[in-house]
Coordinates of N, CA and C in Angstrom, one line a residue:
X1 N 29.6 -35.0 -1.3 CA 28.2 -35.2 -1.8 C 27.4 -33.9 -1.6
X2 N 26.5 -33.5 -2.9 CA 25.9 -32.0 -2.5 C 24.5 -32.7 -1.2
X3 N 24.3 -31.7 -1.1 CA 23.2 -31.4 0.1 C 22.0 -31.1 -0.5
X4 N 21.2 -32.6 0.0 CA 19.9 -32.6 -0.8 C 18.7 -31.7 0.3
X5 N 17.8 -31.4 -0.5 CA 16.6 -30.1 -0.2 C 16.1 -30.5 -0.6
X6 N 14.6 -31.0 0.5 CA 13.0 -31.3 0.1 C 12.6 -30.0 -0.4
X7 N 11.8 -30.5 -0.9 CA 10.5 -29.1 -1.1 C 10.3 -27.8 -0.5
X8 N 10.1 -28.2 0.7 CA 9.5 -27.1 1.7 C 10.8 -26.4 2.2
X9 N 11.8 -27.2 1.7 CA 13.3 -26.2 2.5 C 13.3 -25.6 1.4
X10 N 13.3 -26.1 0.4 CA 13.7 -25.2 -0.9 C 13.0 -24.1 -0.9
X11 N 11.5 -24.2 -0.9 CA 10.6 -22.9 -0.9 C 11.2 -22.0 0.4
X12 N 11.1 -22.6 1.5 CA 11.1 -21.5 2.7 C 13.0 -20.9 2.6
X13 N 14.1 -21.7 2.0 CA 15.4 -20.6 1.6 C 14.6 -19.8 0.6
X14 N 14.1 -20.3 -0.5 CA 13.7 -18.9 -1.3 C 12.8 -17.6 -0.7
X15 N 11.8 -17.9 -0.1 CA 11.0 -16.8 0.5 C 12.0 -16.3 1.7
X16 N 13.4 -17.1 2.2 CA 14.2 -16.2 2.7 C 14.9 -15.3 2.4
X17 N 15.5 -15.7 1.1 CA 16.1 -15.2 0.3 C 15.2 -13.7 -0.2
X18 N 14.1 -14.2 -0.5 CA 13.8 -12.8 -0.8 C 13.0 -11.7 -0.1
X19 N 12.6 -11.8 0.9 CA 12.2 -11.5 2.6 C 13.9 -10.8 2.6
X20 N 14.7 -11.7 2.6 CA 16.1 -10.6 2.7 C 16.3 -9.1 1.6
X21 N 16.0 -9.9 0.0 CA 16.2 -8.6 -1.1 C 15.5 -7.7 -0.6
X22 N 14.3 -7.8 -0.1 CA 13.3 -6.8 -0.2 C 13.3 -5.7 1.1
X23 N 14.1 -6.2 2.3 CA 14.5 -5.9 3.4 C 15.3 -4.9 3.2
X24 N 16.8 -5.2 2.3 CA 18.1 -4.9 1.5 C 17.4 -3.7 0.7
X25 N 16.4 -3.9 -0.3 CA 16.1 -2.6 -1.1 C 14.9 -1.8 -0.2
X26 N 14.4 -2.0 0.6 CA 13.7 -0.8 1.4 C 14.6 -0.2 2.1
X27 N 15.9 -0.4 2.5 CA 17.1 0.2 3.2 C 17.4 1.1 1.9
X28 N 18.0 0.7 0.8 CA 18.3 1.6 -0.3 C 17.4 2.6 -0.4
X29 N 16.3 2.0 -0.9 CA 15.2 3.3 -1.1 C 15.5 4.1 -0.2
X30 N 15.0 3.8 1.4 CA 14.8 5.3 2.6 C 16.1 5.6 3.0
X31 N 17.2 5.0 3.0 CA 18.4 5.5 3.2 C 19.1 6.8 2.5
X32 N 18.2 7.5 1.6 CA 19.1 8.4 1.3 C 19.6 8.6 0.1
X33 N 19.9 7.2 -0.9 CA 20.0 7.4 -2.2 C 18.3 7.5 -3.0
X34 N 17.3 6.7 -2.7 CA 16.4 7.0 -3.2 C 16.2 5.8 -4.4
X35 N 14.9 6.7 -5.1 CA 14.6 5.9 -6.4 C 15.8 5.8 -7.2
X36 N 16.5 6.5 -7.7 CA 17.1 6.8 -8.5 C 18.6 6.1 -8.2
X37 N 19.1 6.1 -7.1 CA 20.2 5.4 -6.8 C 20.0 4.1 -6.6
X38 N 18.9 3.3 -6.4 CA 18.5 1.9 -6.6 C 18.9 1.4 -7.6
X39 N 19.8 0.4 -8.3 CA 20.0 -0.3 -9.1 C 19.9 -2.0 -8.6
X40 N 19.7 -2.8 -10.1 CA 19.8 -3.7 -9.8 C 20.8 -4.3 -9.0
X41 N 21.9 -4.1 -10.2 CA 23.3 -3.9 -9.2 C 23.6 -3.6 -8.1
X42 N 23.3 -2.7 -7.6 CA 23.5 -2.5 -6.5 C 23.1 -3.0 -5.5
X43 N 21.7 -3.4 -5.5 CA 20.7 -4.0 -4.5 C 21.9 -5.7 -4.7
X44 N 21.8 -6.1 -5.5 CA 22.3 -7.2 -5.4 C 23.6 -7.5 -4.7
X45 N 24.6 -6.1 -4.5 CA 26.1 -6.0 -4.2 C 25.4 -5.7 -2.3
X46 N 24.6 -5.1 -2.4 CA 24.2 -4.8 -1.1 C 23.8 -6.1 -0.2
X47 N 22.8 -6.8 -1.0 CA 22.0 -7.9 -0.3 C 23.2 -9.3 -0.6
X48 N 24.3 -9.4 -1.2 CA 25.3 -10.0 -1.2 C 24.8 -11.3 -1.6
X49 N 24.0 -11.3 -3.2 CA 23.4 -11.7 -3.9 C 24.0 -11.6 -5.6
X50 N 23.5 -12.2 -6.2 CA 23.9 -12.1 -7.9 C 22.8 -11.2 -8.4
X51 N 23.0 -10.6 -9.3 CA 21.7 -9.8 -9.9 C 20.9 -10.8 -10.1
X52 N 21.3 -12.3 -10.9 CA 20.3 -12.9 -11.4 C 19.1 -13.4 -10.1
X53 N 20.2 -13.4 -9.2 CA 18.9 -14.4 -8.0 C 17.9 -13.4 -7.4
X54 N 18.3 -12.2 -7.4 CA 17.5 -10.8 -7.2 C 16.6 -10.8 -8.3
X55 N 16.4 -11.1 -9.7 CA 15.9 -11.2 -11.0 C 14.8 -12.5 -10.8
X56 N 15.5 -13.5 -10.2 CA 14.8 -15.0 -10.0 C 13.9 -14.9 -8.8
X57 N 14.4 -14.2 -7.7 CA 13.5 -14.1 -6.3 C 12.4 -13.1 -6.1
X58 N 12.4 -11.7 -7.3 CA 11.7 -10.9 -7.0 C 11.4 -9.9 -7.9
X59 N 12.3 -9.6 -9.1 CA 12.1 -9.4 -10.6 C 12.9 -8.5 -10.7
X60 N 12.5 -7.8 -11.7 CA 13.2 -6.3 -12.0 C 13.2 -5.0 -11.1
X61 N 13.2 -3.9 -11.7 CA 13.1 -2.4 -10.2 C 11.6 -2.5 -10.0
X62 N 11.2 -2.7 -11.2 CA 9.3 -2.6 -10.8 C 9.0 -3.5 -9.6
X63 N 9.2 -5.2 -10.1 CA 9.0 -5.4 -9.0 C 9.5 -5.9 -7.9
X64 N 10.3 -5.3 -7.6 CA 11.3 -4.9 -6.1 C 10.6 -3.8 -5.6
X65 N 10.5 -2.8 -6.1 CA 9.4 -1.5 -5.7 C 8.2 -1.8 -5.0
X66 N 7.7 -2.5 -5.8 CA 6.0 -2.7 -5.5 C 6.3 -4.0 -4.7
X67 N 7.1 -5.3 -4.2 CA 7.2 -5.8 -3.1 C 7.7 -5.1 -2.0
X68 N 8.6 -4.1 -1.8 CA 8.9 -3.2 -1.0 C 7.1 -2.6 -0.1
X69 N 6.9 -2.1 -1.4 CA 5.6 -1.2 -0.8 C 4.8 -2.1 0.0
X70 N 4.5 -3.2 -1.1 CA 3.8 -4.6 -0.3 C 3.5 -4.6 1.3
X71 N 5.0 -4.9 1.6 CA 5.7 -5.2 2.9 C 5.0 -3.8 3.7
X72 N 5.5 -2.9 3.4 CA 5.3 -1.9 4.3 C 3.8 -1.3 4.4
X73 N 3.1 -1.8 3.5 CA 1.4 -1.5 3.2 C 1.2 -2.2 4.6
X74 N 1.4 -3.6 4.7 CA 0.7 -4.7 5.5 C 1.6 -4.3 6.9
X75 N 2.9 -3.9 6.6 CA 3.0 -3.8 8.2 C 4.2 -5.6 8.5
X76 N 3.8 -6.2 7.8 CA 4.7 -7.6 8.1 C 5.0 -8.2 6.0
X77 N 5.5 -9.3 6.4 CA 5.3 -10.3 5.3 C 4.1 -11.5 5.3
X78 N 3.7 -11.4 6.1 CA 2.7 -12.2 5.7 C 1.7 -12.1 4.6
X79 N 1.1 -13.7 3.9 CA 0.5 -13.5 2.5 C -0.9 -13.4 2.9
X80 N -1.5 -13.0 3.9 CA -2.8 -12.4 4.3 C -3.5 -11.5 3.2
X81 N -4.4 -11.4 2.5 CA -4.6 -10.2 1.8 C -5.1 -9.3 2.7
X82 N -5.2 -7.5 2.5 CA -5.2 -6.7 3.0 C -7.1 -6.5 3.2
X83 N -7.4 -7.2 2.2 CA -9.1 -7.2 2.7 C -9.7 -8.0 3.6
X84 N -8.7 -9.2 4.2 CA -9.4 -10.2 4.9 C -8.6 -9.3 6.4
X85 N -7.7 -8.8 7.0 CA -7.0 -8.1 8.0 C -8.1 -7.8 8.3
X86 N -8.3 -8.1 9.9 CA -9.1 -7.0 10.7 C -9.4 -5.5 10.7
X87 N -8.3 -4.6 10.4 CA -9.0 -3.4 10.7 C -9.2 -2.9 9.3
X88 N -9.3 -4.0 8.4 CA -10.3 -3.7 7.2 C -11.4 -4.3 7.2
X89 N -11.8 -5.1 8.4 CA -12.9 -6.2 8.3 C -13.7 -4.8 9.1
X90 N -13.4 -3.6 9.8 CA -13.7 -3.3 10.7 C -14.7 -2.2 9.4
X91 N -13.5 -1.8 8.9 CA -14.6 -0.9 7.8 C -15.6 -1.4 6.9
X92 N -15.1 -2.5 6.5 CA -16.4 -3.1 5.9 C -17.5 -3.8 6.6
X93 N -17.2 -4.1 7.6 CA -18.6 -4.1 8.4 C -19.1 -3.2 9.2
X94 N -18.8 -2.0 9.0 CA -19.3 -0.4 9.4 C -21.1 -0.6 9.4
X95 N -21.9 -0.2 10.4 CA -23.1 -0.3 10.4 C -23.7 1.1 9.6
X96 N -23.0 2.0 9.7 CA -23.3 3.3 9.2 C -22.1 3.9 8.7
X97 N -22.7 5.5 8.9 CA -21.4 6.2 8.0 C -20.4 6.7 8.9
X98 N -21.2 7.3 10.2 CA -20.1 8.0 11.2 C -19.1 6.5 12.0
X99 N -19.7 5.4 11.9 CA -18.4 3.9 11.6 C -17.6 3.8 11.0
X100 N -18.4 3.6 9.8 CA -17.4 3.9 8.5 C -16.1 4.7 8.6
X101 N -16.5 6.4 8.2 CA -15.6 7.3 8.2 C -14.5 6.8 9.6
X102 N -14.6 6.7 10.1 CA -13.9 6.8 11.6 C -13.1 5.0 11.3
X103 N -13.9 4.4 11.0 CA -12.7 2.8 11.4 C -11.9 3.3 9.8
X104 N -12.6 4.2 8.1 CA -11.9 3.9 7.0 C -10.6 5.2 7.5
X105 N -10.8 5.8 8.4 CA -9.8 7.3 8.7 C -8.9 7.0 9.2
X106 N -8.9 5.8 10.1 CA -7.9 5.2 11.4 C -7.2 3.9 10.4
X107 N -7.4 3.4 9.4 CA -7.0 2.2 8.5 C -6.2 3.1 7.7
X108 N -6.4 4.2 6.6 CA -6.2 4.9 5.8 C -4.7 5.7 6.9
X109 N -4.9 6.3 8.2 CA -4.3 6.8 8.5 C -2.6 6.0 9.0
X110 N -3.2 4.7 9.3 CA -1.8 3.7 9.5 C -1.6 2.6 8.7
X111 N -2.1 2.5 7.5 CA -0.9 2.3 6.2 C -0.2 3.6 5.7
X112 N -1.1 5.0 5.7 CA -0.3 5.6 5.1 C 1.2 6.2 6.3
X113 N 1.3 6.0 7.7 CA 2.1 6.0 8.2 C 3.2 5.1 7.7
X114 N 3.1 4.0 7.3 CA 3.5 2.9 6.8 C 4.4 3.4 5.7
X115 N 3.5 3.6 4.6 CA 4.0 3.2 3.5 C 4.4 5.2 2.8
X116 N 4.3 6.0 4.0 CA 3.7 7.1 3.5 C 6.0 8.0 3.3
X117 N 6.9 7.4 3.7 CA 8.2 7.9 3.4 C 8.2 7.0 2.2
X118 N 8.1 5.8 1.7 CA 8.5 5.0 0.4 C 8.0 5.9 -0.7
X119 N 6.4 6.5 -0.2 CA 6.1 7.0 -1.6 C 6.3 8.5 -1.4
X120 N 6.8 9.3 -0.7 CA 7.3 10.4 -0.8 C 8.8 10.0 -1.6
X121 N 9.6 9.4 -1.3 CA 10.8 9.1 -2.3 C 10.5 8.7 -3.4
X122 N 9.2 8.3 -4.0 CA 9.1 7.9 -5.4 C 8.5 8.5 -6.1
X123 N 7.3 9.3 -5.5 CA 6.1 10.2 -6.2 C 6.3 11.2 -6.1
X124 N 7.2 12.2 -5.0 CA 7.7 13.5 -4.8 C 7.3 14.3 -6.0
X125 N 8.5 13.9 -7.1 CA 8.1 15.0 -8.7 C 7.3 14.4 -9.7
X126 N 6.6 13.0 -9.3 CA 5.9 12.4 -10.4 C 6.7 11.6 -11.0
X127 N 6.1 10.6 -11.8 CA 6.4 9.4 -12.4 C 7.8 10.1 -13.5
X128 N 7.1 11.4 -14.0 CA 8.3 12.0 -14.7 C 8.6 11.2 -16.0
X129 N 7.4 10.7 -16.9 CA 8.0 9.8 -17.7 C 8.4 8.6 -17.9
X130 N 9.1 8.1 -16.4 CA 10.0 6.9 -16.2 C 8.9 5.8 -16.4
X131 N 9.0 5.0 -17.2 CA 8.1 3.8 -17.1 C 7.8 2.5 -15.9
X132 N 8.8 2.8 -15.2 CA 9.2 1.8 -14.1 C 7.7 2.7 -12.9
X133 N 8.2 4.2 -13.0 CA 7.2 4.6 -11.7 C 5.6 4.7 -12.0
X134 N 5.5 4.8 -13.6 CA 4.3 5.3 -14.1 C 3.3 3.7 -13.7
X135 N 4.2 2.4 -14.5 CA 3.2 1.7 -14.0 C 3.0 1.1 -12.3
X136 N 4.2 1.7 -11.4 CA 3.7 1.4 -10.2 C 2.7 2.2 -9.3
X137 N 2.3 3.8 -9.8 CA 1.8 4.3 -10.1 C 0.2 4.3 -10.2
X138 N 0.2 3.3 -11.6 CA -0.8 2.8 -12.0 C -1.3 1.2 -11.4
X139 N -0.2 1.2 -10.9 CA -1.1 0.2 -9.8 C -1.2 0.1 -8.5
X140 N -0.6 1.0 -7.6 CA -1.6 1.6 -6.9 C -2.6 1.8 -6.5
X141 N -3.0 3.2 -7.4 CA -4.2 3.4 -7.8 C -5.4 2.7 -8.1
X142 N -5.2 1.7 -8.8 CA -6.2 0.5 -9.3 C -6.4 -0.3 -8.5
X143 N -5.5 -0.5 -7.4 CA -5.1 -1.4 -5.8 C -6.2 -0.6 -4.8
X144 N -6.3 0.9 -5.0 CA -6.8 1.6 -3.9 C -8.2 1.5 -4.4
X145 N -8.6 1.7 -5.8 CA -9.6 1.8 -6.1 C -10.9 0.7 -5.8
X146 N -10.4 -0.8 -5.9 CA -10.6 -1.6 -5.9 C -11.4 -2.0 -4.1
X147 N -9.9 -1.8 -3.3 CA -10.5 -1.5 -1.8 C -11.6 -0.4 -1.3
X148 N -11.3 0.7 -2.0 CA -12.4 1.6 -1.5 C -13.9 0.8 -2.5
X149 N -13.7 0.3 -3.4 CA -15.2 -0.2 -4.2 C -16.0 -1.1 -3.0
X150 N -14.7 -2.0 -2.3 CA -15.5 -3.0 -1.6 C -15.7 -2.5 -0.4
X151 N -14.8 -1.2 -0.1 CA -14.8 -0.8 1.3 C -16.5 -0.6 1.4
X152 N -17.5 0.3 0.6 CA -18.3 0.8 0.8 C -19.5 0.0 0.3
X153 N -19.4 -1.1 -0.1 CA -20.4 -2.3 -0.5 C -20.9 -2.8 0.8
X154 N -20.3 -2.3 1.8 CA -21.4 -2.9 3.5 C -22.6 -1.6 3.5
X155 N -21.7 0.0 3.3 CA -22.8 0.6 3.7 C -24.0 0.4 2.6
X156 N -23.5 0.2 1.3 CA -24.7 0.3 0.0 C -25.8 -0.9 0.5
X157 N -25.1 -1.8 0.7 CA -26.0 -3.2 1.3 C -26.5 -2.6 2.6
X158 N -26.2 -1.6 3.7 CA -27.0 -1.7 4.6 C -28.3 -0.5 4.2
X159 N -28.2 0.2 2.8 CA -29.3 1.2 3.1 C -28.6 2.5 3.0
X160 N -27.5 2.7 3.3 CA -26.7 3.6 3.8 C -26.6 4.6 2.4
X161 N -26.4 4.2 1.6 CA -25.3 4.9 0.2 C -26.4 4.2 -0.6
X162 N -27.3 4.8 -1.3 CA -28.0 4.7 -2.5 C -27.3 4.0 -4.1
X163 N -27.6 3.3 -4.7 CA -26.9 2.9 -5.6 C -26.8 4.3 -6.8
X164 N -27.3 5.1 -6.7 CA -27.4 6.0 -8.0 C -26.0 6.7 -7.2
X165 N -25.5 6.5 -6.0 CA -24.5 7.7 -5.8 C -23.2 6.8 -5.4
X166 N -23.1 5.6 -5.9 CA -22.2 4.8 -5.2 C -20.7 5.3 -6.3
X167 N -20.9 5.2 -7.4 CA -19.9 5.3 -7.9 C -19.3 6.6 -7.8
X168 N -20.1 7.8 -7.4 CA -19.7 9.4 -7.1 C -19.0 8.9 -5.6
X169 N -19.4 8.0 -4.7 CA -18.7 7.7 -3.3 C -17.9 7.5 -3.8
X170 N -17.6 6.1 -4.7 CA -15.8 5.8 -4.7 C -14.8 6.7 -5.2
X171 N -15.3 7.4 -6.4 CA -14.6 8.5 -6.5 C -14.2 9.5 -5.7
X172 N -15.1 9.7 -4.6 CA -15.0 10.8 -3.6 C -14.0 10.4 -2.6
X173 N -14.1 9.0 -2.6 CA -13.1 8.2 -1.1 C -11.6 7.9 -2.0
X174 N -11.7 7.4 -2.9 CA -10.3 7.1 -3.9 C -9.7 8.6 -4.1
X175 N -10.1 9.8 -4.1 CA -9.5 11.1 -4.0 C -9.1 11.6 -2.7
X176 N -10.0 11.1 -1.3 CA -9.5 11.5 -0.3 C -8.5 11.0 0.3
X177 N -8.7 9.2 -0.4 CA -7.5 8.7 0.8 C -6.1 8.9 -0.2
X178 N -6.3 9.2 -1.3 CA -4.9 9.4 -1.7 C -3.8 9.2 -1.5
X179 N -2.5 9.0 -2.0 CA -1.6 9.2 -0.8 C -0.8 10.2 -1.1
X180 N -1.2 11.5 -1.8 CA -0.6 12.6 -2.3 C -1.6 13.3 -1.3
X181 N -2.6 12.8 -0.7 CA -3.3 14.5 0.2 C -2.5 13.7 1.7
X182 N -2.1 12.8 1.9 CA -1.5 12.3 3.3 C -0.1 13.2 3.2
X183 N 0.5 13.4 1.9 CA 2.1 13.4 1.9 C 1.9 15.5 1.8
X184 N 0.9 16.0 1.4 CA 1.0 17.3 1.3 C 0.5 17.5 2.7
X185 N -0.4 17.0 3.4 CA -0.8 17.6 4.9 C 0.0 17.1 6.0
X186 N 0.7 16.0 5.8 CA 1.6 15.6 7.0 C 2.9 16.1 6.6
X187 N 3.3 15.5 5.9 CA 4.9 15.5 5.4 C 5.1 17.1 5.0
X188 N 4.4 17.5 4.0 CA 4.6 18.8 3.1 C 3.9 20.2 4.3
X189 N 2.9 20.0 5.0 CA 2.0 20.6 6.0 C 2.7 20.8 7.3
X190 N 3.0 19.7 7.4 CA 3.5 19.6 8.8 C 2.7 19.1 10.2
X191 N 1.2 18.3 9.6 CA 0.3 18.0 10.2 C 0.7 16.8 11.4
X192 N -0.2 16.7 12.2 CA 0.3 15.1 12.7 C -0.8 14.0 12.2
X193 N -0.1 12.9 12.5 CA -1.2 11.5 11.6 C -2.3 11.6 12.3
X194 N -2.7 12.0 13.2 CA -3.6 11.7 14.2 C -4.5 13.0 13.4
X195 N -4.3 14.3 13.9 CA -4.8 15.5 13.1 C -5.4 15.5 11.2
X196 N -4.7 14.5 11.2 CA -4.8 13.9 9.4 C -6.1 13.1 9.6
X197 N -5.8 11.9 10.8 CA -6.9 11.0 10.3 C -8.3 11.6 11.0
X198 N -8.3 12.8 11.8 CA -9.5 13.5 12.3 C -10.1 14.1 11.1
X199 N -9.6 15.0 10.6 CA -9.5 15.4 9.2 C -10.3 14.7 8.3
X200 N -9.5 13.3 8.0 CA -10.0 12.4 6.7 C -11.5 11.8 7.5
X201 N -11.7 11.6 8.5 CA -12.9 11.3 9.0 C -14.1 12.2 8.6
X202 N -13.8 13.4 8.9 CA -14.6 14.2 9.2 C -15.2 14.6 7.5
X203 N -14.1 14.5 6.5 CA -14.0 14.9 4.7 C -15.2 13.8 4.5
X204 N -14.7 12.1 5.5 CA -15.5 11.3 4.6 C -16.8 11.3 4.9
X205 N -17.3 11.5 6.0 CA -18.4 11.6 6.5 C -19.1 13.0 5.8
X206 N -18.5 13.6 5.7 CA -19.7 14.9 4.6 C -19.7 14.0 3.5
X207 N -18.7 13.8 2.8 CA -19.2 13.3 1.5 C -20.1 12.1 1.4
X208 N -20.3 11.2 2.2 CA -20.9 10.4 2.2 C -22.4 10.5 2.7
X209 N -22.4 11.6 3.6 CA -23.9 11.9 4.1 C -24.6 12.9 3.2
X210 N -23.8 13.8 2.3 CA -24.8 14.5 1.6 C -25.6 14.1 0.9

């Protein structure tokens, strides 16, 4: 007789299942073959899976990529969003700007510890064309954008940041926190995270107080 599965077993083998693929392809990625040596196939022969349940649990390269990054953005799996976490609660409730800069330099500084080898193996030469990198890429960016918009809606609400200069802010903070100026000053520099996030503190707070 098969083996019957409520609900909640069913969901929690699947989010095991794929808590495993995504575990299985952040090993491929930093291990040394990279973007390029990631295949579906492979990830699937590796995680000792069928392509399709890799397909069914987590999608295609795009998004196995961008769950990968997920994971390593947050630091765990948990479905917390990254705006409600504490040491983003810390920046958005910043009373001023030398708070601000200093809790957004220390946040900015340990996701990009995080997540900052995945995107050196993906963004190194650029999207390069490939459609798979271009739109993860492009989401990203639109991910970062979004955080830095609301990052700085405590200081606009406290007085701090003028509305005629808010949108020159986000621009100015969406260019600093980058994660192409983290990957040229640590990684490519030779900087330390700590020296980085003194740095990005110091960048945000001029731009923000001028």
């Amino acid at each position: 007789m098969a083996r019957q599965y409520s609900a909640p077993q069913r969901e929690e083998k699947a989010q095991a299942t794929r808590a495993h693929i995504v575990r299985t392809a952040r090993g491929l990625l930093l291990g040394g073959g990279g973007y390029a040596g990631m295949t579906i196939t492979g990830l699937a022969e590796a995680a000792g899976v069928s392509p399709q349940t890799v397909y069914n649990s987590v999608g295609g390269k795009a998004e196995v990529i961008k769950a990968v990054y997920d994971v390593m953005l947050a630091g765990d799996e948990e479905q917390t969003p990254m705006s409600e976490r504490p040491e983003f609660r810390r920046v958005a409730d910043a009373t001023d700007v030398p708070s601000y800069a200093a809790a957004y330099a220390a946040w900015v500084r340990a996701i990009s510890d995080r997540v900052g080898p995945l995107l050196g193996v993906l963004v190194e030469h650029g999207p390069g064309g490939d459609k798979v990198l271009e739109a993860f890429v492009a989401t990203i960016d639109s991910e970062r954008r979004k955080g830095n918009t609301n990052s700085l809606r405590g200081l606009a609400e406290r007085g701090h940041l003028p509305s005629e200069r808010f949108d020159e802010a986000v621009d100015a903070v969406w260019t600093l926190t980058a994660p192409e100026v983290y990957d040229r000053l640590v990684r490519r520099c030779g900087w330390t995270s700590a020296a980085f996030e003194r740095w990005l503190a110091n960048q945000l707070g001029a731009v923000l107080s001028g």
